[in-house]
Amino acid sequence: MPSQRDPAIRITLLPRDTNSAGTIFGGIILSYIDMAGAIEAHRRTRMDRFVTVAMREVIFLKPVFVSDLVSFYSETVRIGTTSITVRVVVE
């Protein structure tokens, strides 16, 4: 997925985003995942408001450091009558 599309979000993370270990706080990454999902949902439905009900699985494979350029790629998995499922990959 990432090599074929533009990311929903691309950002360079800053010192204010670090935890006590000197890496980027996981909650910051989670908030951008949530935003990338909402951007994709808006692109597909043109609706203005969404509520995140669940994040089924988040696996942190490597730490993110200050000044890393992080891309959030999103794709729609399923559109229901009252819900949308979006997959977000962070690179």
PDB file of N, CA and C in Angstrom:
ATOM      1  N   MET A   1       0.819  -1.211   0.000  1.00  0.00           N
ATOM      2  CA  MET A   1       0.000   0.000   0.000  1.00  0.00           C
ATOM      3  C   MET A   1       0.859   1.270   0.000  1.00  0.00           C
ATOM      4  N   PRO A   2       1.832   1.466   0.874  1.00  0.00           N
ATOM      5  CA  PRO A   2       2.539   2.737   0.932  1.00  0.00           C
ATOM      6  C   PRO A   2       3.220   3.157  -0.357  1.00  0.00           C
ATOM      7  N   SER A   3       3.795   2.259  -1.108  1.00  0.00           N
ATOM      8  CA  SER A   3       4.543   2.666  -2.289  1.00  0.00           C
ATOM      9  C   SER A   3       3.641   3.119  -3.435  1.00  0.00           C
ATOM     10  N   GLN A   4       2.343   2.864  -3.370  1.00  0.00           N
ATOM     11  CA  GLN A   4       1.450   3.162  -4.478  1.00  0.00           C
ATOM     12  C   GLN A   4       0.594   4.407  -4.277  1.00  0.00           C
ATOM     13  N   ARG A   5       0.626   5.008  -3.113  1.00  0.00           N
ATOM     14  CA  ARG A   5      -0.267   6.128  -2.822  1.00  0.00           C
ATOM     15  C   ARG A   5       0.456   7.247  -2.096  1.00  0.00           C
ATOM     16  N   ASP A   6      -0.169   8.406  -2.117  1.00  0.00           N
ATOM     17  CA  ASP A   6       0.305   9.493  -1.272  1.00  0.00           C
ATOM     18  C   ASP A   6      -0.203   9.253   0.141  1.00  0.00           C
ATOM     19  N   PRO A   7       0.565   9.644   1.135  1.00  0.00           N
ATOM     20  CA  PRO A   7       0.100   9.448   2.512  1.00  0.00           C
ATOM     21  C   PRO A   7      -1.041  10.397   2.856  1.00  0.00           C
ATOM     22  N   ALA A   8      -1.870   9.976   3.803  1.00  0.00           N
ATOM     23  CA  ALA A   8      -2.919  10.852   4.325  1.00  0.00           C
ATOM     24  C   ALA A   8      -2.269  11.989   5.112  1.00  0.00           C
ATOM     25  N   ILE A   9      -1.196  11.661   5.841  1.00  0.00           N
ATOM     26  CA  ILE A   9      -0.454  12.640   6.639  1.00  0.00           C
ATOM     27  C   ILE A   9       1.031  12.310   6.512  1.00  0.00           C
ATOM     28  N   ARG A  10       1.852  13.332   6.442  1.00  0.00           N
ATOM     29  CA  ARG A  10       3.313  13.170   6.513  1.00  0.00           C
ATOM     30  C   ARG A  10       3.809  14.277   7.433  1.00  0.00           C
ATOM     31  N   ILE A  11       4.568  13.902   8.451  1.00  0.00           N
ATOM     32  CA  ILE A  11       4.976  14.886   9.455  1.00  0.00           C
ATOM     33  C   ILE A  11       6.372  14.575   9.987  1.00  0.00           C
ATOM     34  N   THR A  12       7.091  15.609  10.352  1.00  0.00           N
ATOM     35  CA  THR A  12       8.358  15.473  11.055  1.00  0.00           C
ATOM     36  C   THR A  12       8.067  15.695  12.531  1.00  0.00           C
ATOM     37  N   LEU A  13       8.474  14.754  13.361  1.00  0.00           N
ATOM     38  CA  LEU A  13       8.168  14.839  14.788  1.00  0.00           C
ATOM     39  C   LEU A  13       9.221  15.661  15.523  1.00  0.00           C
ATOM     40  N   LEU A  14       8.786  16.338  16.567  1.00  0.00           N
ATOM     41  CA  LEU A  14       9.582  17.362  17.247  1.00  0.00           C
ATOM     42  C   LEU A  14       9.971  16.947  18.662  1.00  0.00           C
ATOM     43  N   PRO A  15      10.925  17.648  19.282  1.00  0.00           N
ATOM     44  CA  PRO A  15      11.333  17.323  20.655  1.00  0.00           C
ATOM     45  C   PRO A  15      10.179  17.336  21.660  1.00  0.00           C
ATOM     46  N   ARG A  16       9.189  18.165  21.436  1.00  0.00           N
ATOM     47  CA  ARG A  16       8.053  18.224  22.377  1.00  0.00           C
ATOM     48  C   ARG A  16       7.250  16.913  22.387  1.00  0.00           C
ATOM     49  N   ASP A  17       7.455  16.055  21.373  1.00  0.00           N
ATOM     50  CA  ASP A  17       6.711  14.802  21.240  1.00  0.00           C
ATOM     51  C   ASP A  17       7.416  13.607  21.882  1.00  0.00           C
ATOM     52  N   THR A  18       8.542  13.850  22.574  1.00  0.00           N
ATOM     53  CA  THR A  18       9.319  12.732  23.110  1.00  0.00           C
ATOM     54  C   THR A  18       8.850  12.299  24.493  1.00  0.00           C
ATOM     55  N   ASN A  19       9.117  11.033  24.785  1.00  0.00           N
ATOM     56  CA  ASN A  19       8.855  10.486  26.118  1.00  0.00           C
ATOM     57  C   ASN A  19      10.151  10.511  26.927  1.00  0.00           C
ATOM     58  N   SER A  20      10.136   9.913  28.112  1.00  0.00           N
ATOM     59  CA  SER A  20      11.315   9.948  28.981  1.00  0.00           C
ATOM     60  C   SER A  20      12.483   9.130  28.430  1.00  0.00           C
ATOM     61  N   ALA A  21      12.223   8.242  27.479  1.00  0.00           N
ATOM     62  CA  ALA A  21      13.292   7.443  26.865  1.00  0.00           C
ATOM     63  C   ALA A  21      13.940   8.160  25.680  1.00  0.00           C
ATOM     64  N   GLY A  22      13.424   9.329  25.317  1.00  0.00           N
ATOM     65  CA  GLY A  22      13.991  10.093  24.218  1.00  0.00           C
ATOM     66  C   GLY A  22      13.442   9.731  22.845  1.00  0.00           C
ATOM     67  N   THR A  23      12.459   8.854  22.823  1.00  0.00           N
ATOM     68  CA  THR A  23      11.803   8.511  21.559  1.00  0.00           C
ATOM     69  C   THR A  23      10.417   9.154  21.538  1.00  0.00           C
ATOM     70  N   ILE A  24       9.762   9.090  20.407  1.00  0.00           N
ATOM     71  CA  ILE A  24       8.448   9.719  20.280  1.00  0.00           C
ATOM     72  C   ILE A  24       7.423   8.940  21.096  1.00  0.00           C
ATOM     73  N   PHE A  25       6.630   9.653  21.857  1.00  0.00           N
ATOM     74  CA  PHE A  25       5.592   9.078  22.706  1.00  0.00           C
ATOM     75  C   PHE A  25       4.565   8.353  21.842  1.00  0.00           C
ATOM     76  N   GLY A  26       4.228   7.129  22.222  1.00  0.00           N
ATOM     77  CA  GLY A  26       3.284   6.319  21.454  1.00  0.00           C
ATOM     78  C   GLY A  26       1.931   6.972  21.269  1.00  0.00           C
ATOM     79  N   GLY A  27       1.497   7.749  22.246  1.00  0.00           N
ATOM     80  CA  GLY A  27       0.211   8.440  22.154  1.00  0.00           C
ATOM     81  C   GLY A  27       0.177   9.457  21.026  1.00  0.00           C
ATOM     82  N   ILE A  28       1.310  10.053  20.725  1.00  0.00           N
ATOM     83  CA  ILE A  28       1.396  10.995  19.599  1.00  0.00           C
ATOM     84  C   ILE A  28       1.150  10.243  18.297  1.00  0.00           C
ATOM     85  N   ILE A  29       1.801   9.090  18.161  1.00  0.00           N
ATOM     86  CA  ILE A  29       1.607   8.265  16.960  1.00  0.00           C
ATOM     87  C   ILE A  29       0.139   7.834  16.856  1.00  0.00           C
ATOM     88  N   LEU A  30      -0.451   7.419  17.964  1.00  0.00           N
ATOM     89  CA  LEU A  30      -1.858   7.004  17.960  1.00  0.00           C
ATOM     90  C   LEU A  30      -2.777   8.142  17.523  1.00  0.00           C
ATOM     91  N   SER A  31      -2.492   9.355  17.958  1.00  0.00           N
ATOM     92  CA  SER A  31      -3.351  10.489  17.573  1.00  0.00           C
ATOM     93  C   SER A  31      -3.266  10.755  16.069  1.00  0.00           C
ATOM     94  N   TYR A  32      -2.071  10.603  15.489  1.00  0.00           N
ATOM     95  CA  TYR A  32      -1.944  10.777  14.040  1.00  0.00           C
ATOM     96  C   TYR A  32      -2.602   9.624  13.273  1.00  0.00           C
ATOM     97  N   ILE A  33      -2.547   8.415  13.820  1.00  0.00           N
ATOM     98  CA  ILE A  33      -3.260   7.287  13.207  1.00  0.00           C
ATOM     99  C   ILE A  33      -4.752   7.593  13.157  1.00  0.00           C
ATOM    100  N   ASP A  34      -5.278   8.123  14.254  1.00  0.00           N
ATOM    101  CA  ASP A  34      -6.692   8.484  14.325  1.00  0.00           C
ATOM    102  C   ASP A  34      -7.039   9.546  13.274  1.00  0.00           C
ATOM    103  N   MET A  35      -6.185  10.553  13.144  1.00  0.00           N
ATOM    104  CA  MET A  35      -6.423  11.602  12.143  1.00  0.00           C
ATOM    105  C   MET A  35      -6.351  11.058  10.722  1.00  0.00           C
ATOM    106  N   ALA A  36      -5.372  10.194  10.442  1.00  0.00           N
ATOM    107  CA  ALA A  36      -5.246   9.609   9.107  1.00  0.00           C
ATOM    108  C   ALA A  36      -6.481   8.783   8.759  1.00  0.00           C
ATOM    109  N   GLY A  37      -7.013   8.064   9.742  1.00  0.00           N
ATOM    110  CA  GLY A  37      -8.243   7.303   9.532  1.00  0.00           C
ATOM    111  C   GLY A  37      -9.417   8.205   9.221  1.00  0.00           C
ATOM    112  N   ALA A  38      -9.519   9.321   9.926  1.00  0.00           N
ATOM    113  CA  ALA A  38     -10.613  10.272   9.691  1.00  0.00           C
ATOM    114  C   ALA A  38     -10.478  10.931   8.318  1.00  0.00           C
ATOM    115  N   ILE A  39      -9.255  11.230   7.905  1.00  0.00           N
ATOM    116  CA  ILE A  39      -9.028  11.825   6.586  1.00  0.00           C
ATOM    117  C   ILE A  39      -9.490  10.864   5.497  1.00  0.00           C
ATOM    118  N   GLU A  40      -9.133   9.593   5.633  1.00  0.00           N
ATOM    119  CA  GLU A  40      -9.550   8.587   4.652  1.00  0.00           C
ATOM    120  C   GLU A  40     -11.071   8.431   4.648  1.00  0.00           C
ATOM    121  N   ALA A  41     -11.678   8.391   5.821  1.00  0.00           N
ATOM    122  CA  ALA A  41     -13.138   8.252   5.907  1.00  0.00           C
ATOM    123  C   ALA A  41     -13.825   9.445   5.239  1.00  0.00           C
ATOM    124  N   HIS A  42     -13.288  10.635   5.444  1.00  0.00           N
ATOM    125  CA  HIS A  42     -13.856  11.826   4.812  1.00  0.00           C
ATOM    126  C   HIS A  42     -13.700  11.767   3.291  1.00  0.00           C
ATOM    127  N   ARG A  43     -12.534  11.353   2.825  1.00  0.00           N
ATOM    128  CA  ARG A  43     -12.300  11.230   1.374  1.00  0.00           C
ATOM    129  C   ARG A  43     -13.326  10.306   0.723  1.00  0.00           C
ATOM    130  N   ARG A  44     -13.632   9.206   1.400  1.00  0.00           N
ATOM    131  CA  ARG A  44     -14.515   8.192   0.820  1.00  0.00           C
ATOM    132  C   ARG A  44     -15.994   8.533   0.940  1.00  0.00           C
ATOM    133  N   THR A  45     -16.388   9.240   2.012  1.00  0.00           N
ATOM    134  CA  THR A  45     -17.817   9.465   2.268  1.00  0.00           C
ATOM    135  C   THR A  45     -18.244  10.920   2.132  1.00  0.00           C
ATOM    136  N   ARG A  46     -17.311  11.836   2.212  1.00  0.00           N
ATOM    137  CA  ARG A  46     -17.579  13.285   2.211  1.00  0.00           C
ATOM    138  C   ARG A  46     -18.369  13.735   3.443  1.00  0.00           C
ATOM    139  N   MET A  47     -18.494  12.880   4.437  1.00  0.00           N
ATOM    140  CA  MET A  47     -19.123  13.290   5.695  1.00  0.00           C
ATOM    141  C   MET A  47     -18.098  14.084   6.505  1.00  0.00           C
ATOM    142  N   ASP A  48     -18.587  14.993   7.358  1.00  0.00           N
ATOM    143  CA  ASP A  48     -17.690  15.876   8.099  1.00  0.00           C
ATOM    144  C   ASP A  48     -17.274  15.343   9.465  1.00  0.00           C
ATOM    145  N   ARG A  49     -18.108  14.517  10.088  1.00  0.00           N
ATOM    146  CA  ARG A  49     -17.826  14.109  11.469  1.00  0.00           C
ATOM    147  C   ARG A  49     -17.748  12.594  11.584  1.00  0.00           C
ATOM    148  N   PHE A  50     -16.754  12.158  12.354  1.00  0.00           N
ATOM    149  CA  PHE A  50     -16.552  10.738  12.613  1.00  0.00           C
ATOM    150  C   PHE A  50     -16.194  10.551  14.067  1.00  0.00           C
ATOM    151  N   VAL A  51     -16.486   9.380  14.591  1.00  0.00           N
ATOM    152  CA  VAL A  51     -16.104   9.004  15.943  1.00  0.00           C
ATOM    153  C   VAL A  51     -15.340   7.690  15.845  1.00  0.00           C
ATOM    154  N   THR A  52     -14.161   7.649  16.440  1.00  0.00           N
ATOM    155  CA  THR A  52     -13.397   6.409  16.461  1.00  0.00           C
ATOM    156  C   THR A  52     -13.989   5.501  17.521  1.00  0.00           C
ATOM    157  N   VAL A  53     -14.431   4.330  17.117  1.00  0.00           N
ATOM    158  CA  VAL A  53     -15.016   3.366  18.050  1.00  0.00           C
ATOM    159  C   VAL A  53     -13.939   2.449  18.604  1.00  0.00           C
ATOM    160  N   ALA A  54     -13.001   2.041  17.756  1.00  0.00           N
ATOM    161  CA  ALA A  54     -11.959   1.116  18.210  1.00  0.00           C
ATOM    162  C   ALA A  54     -10.752   1.171  17.295  1.00  0.00           C
ATOM    163  N   MET A  55      -9.611   0.862  17.875  1.00  0.00           N
ATOM    164  CA  MET A  55      -8.406   0.557  17.115  1.00  0.00           C
ATOM    165  C   MET A  55      -8.132  -0.899  17.437  1.00  0.00           C
ATOM    166  N   ARG A  56      -8.284  -1.756  16.453  1.00  0.00           N
ATOM    167  CA  ARG A  56      -8.225  -3.200  16.711  1.00  0.00           C
ATOM    168  C   ARG A  56      -6.840  -3.699  17.067  1.00  0.00           C
ATOM    169  N   GLU A  57      -5.824  -3.184  16.399  1.00  0.00           N
ATOM    170  CA  GLU A  57      -4.477  -3.659  16.677  1.00  0.00           C
ATOM    171  C   GLU A  57      -3.468  -2.589  16.292  1.00  0.00           C
ATOM    172  N   VAL A  58      -2.570  -2.300  17.216  1.00  0.00           N
ATOM    173  CA  VAL A  58      -1.465  -1.384  16.939  1.00  0.00           C
ATOM    174  C   VAL A  58      -0.197  -2.084  17.411  1.00  0.00           C
ATOM    175  N   ILE A  59       0.738  -2.249  16.503  1.00  0.00           N
ATOM    176  CA  ILE A  59       2.006  -2.892  16.836  1.00  0.00           C
ATOM    177  C   ILE A  59       3.123  -1.901  16.525  1.00  0.00           C
ATOM    178  N   PHE A  60       3.893  -1.549  17.540  1.00  0.00           N
ATOM    179  CA  PHE A  60       5.032  -0.659  17.359  1.00  0.00           C
ATOM    180  C   PHE A  60       6.260  -1.529  17.094  1.00  0.00           C
ATOM    181  N   LEU A  61       6.757  -1.514  15.864  1.00  0.00           N
ATOM    182  CA  LEU A  61       7.884  -2.368  15.491  1.00  0.00           C
ATOM    183  C   LEU A  61       9.237  -1.736  15.783  1.00  0.00           C
ATOM    184  N   LYS A  62       9.326  -0.413  15.620  1.00  0.00           N
ATOM    185  CA  LYS A  62      10.591   0.292  15.839  1.00  0.00           C
ATOM    186  C   LYS A  62      10.288   1.635  16.489  1.00  0.00           C
ATOM    187  N   PRO A  63      11.230   2.172  17.256  1.00  0.00           N
ATOM    188  CA  PRO A  63      11.009   3.502  17.827  1.00  0.00           C
ATOM    189  C   PRO A  63      11.084   4.581  16.748  1.00  0.00           C
ATOM    190  N   VAL A  64      10.436   5.684  17.026  1.00  0.00           N
ATOM    191  CA  VAL A  64      10.490   6.866  16.162  1.00  0.00           C
ATOM    192  C   VAL A  64      11.270   7.926  16.923  1.00  0.00           C
ATOM    193  N   PHE A  65      12.158   8.603  16.227  1.00  0.00           N
ATOM    194  CA  PHE A  65      13.025   9.589  16.861  1.00  0.00           C
ATOM    195  C   PHE A  65      12.695  10.997  16.389  1.00  0.00           C
ATOM    196  N   VAL A  66      13.151  11.985  17.157  1.00  0.00           N
ATOM    197  CA  VAL A  66      12.982  13.388  16.794  1.00  0.00           C
ATOM    198  C   VAL A  66      13.586  13.610  15.411  1.00  0.00           C
ATOM    199  N   SER A  67      12.901  14.365  14.599  1.00  0.00           N
ATOM    200  CA  SER A  67      13.248  14.744  13.227  1.00  0.00           C
ATOM    201  C   SER A  67      12.999  13.639  12.203  1.00  0.00           C
ATOM    202  N   ASP A  68      12.499  12.469  12.639  1.00  0.00           N
ATOM    203  CA  ASP A  68      12.105  11.445  11.665  1.00  0.00           C
ATOM    204  C   ASP A  68      10.909  11.951  10.866  1.00  0.00           C
ATOM    205  N   LEU A  69      10.906  11.670   9.574  1.00  0.00           N
ATOM    206  CA  LEU A  69       9.759  11.970   8.723  1.00  0.00           C
ATOM    207  C   LEU A  69       8.871  10.732   8.744  1.00  0.00           C
ATOM    208  N   VAL A  70       7.652  10.887   9.238  1.00  0.00           N
ATOM    209  CA  VAL A  70       6.739   9.762   9.417  1.00  0.00           C
ATOM    210  C   VAL A  70       5.541   9.945   8.486  1.00  0.00           C
ATOM    211  N   SER A  71       5.218   8.890   7.749  1.00  0.00           N
ATOM    212  CA  SER A  71       4.092   8.917   6.808  1.00  0.00           C
ATOM    213  C   SER A  71       3.003   7.974   7.295  1.00  0.00           C
ATOM    214  N   PHE A  72       1.764   8.432   7.186  1.00  0.00           N
ATOM    215  CA  PHE A  72       0.594   7.663   7.609  1.00  0.00           C
ATOM    216  C   PHE A  72      -0.247   7.390   6.362  1.00  0.00           C
ATOM    217  N   TYR A  73      -0.234   6.149   5.906  1.00  0.00           N
ATOM    218  CA  TYR A  73      -0.973   5.736   4.717  1.00  0.00           C
ATOM    219  C   TYR A  73      -2.280   5.087   5.153  1.00  0.00           C
ATOM    220  N   SER A  74      -3.370   5.448   4.502  1.00  0.00           N
ATOM    221  CA  SER A  74      -4.665   4.896   4.893  1.00  0.00           C
ATOM    222  C   SER A  74      -5.387   4.326   3.685  1.00  0.00           C
ATOM    223  N   GLU A  75      -6.207   3.321   3.954  1.00  0.00           N
ATOM    224  CA  GLU A  75      -7.044   2.739   2.909  1.00  0.00           C
ATOM    225  C   GLU A  75      -8.355   2.272   3.524  1.00  0.00           C
ATOM    226  N   THR A  76      -9.423   2.401   2.766  1.00  0.00           N
ATOM    227  CA  THR A  76     -10.730   1.949   3.213  1.00  0.00           C
ATOM    228  C   THR A  76     -10.817   0.440   3.027  1.00  0.00           C
ATOM    229  N   VAL A  77     -11.228  -0.246   4.085  1.00  0.00           N
ATOM    230  CA  VAL A  77     -11.383  -1.695   4.056  1.00  0.00           C
ATOM    231  C   VAL A  77     -12.831  -2.067   3.784  1.00  0.00           C
ATOM    232  N   ARG A  78     -13.748  -1.342   4.427  1.00  0.00           N
ATOM    233  CA  ARG A  78     -15.171  -1.680   4.323  1.00  0.00           C
ATOM    234  C   ARG A  78     -16.003  -0.450   4.637  1.00  0.00           C
ATOM    235  N   ILE A  79     -17.091  -0.267   3.896  1.00  0.00           N
ATOM    236  CA  ILE A  79     -18.062   0.780   4.196  1.00  0.00           C
ATOM    237  C   ILE A  79     -19.392   0.105   4.469  1.00  0.00           C
ATOM    238  N   GLY A  80     -19.920   0.312   5.676  1.00  0.00           N
ATOM    239  CA  GLY A  80     -21.228  -0.220   6.048  1.00  0.00           C
ATOM    240  C   GLY A  80     -22.273   0.870   5.991  1.00  0.00           C
ATOM    241  N   THR A  81     -23.459   0.593   6.522  1.00  0.00           N
ATOM    242  CA  THR A  81     -24.520   1.604   6.500  1.00  0.00           C
ATOM    243  C   THR A  81     -24.294   2.699   7.535  1.00  0.00           C
ATOM    244  N   THR A  82     -23.662   2.348   8.659  1.00  0.00           N
ATOM    245  CA  THR A  82     -23.394   3.357   9.694  1.00  0.00           C
ATOM    246  C   THR A  82     -21.947   3.342  10.154  1.00  0.00           C
ATOM    247  N   SER A  83     -21.090   2.657   9.428  1.00  0.00           N
ATOM    248  CA  SER A  83     -19.698   2.568   9.861  1.00  0.00           C
ATOM    249  C   SER A  83     -18.762   2.473   8.663  1.00  0.00           C
ATOM    250  N   ILE A  84     -17.500   2.730   8.937  1.00  0.00           N
ATOM    251  CA  ILE A  84     -16.447   2.574   7.929  1.00  0.00           C
ATOM    252  C   ILE A  84     -15.226   2.001   8.632  1.00  0.00           C
ATOM    253  N   THR A  85     -14.560   1.060   7.986  1.00  0.00           N
ATOM    254  CA  THR A  85     -13.345   0.463   8.531  1.00  0.00           C
ATOM    255  C   THR A  85     -12.184   0.933   7.671  1.00  0.00           C
ATOM    256  N   VAL A  86     -11.181   1.480   8.342  1.00  0.00           N
ATOM    257  CA  VAL A  86     -10.024   2.045   7.654  1.00  0.00           C
ATOM    258  C   VAL A  86      -8.760   1.410   8.220  1.00  0.00           C
ATOM    259  N   ARG A  87      -7.828   1.047   7.355  1.00  0.00           N
ATOM    260  CA  ARG A  87      -6.526   0.533   7.775  1.00  0.00           C
ATOM    261  C   ARG A  87      -5.511   1.662   7.597  1.00  0.00           C
ATOM    262  N   VAL A  88      -4.671   1.837   8.606  1.00  0.00           N
ATOM    263  CA  VAL A  88      -3.622   2.863   8.549  1.00  0.00           C
ATOM    264  C   VAL A  88      -2.274   2.168   8.776  1.00  0.00           C
ATOM    265  N   VAL A  89      -1.337   2.428   7.878  1.00  0.00           N
ATOM    266  CA  VAL A  89       0.021   1.913   7.986  1.00  0.00           C
ATOM    267  C   VAL A  89       0.949   3.093   8.200  1.00  0.00           C
ATOM    268  N   VAL A  90       1.822   2.991   9.181  1.00  0.00           N
ATOM    269  CA  VAL A  90       2.748   4.072   9.511  1.00  0.00           C
ATOM    270  C   VAL A  90       4.141   3.651   9.070  1.00  0.00           C
ATOM    271  N   GLU A  91       4.797   4.561   8.368  1.00  0.00           N
ATOM    272  CA  GLU A  91       6.134   4.259   7.869  1.00  0.00           C
ATOM    273  C   GLU A  91       7.086   5.370   8.233  1.00  0.00           C
TER     274      GLU A  91
END
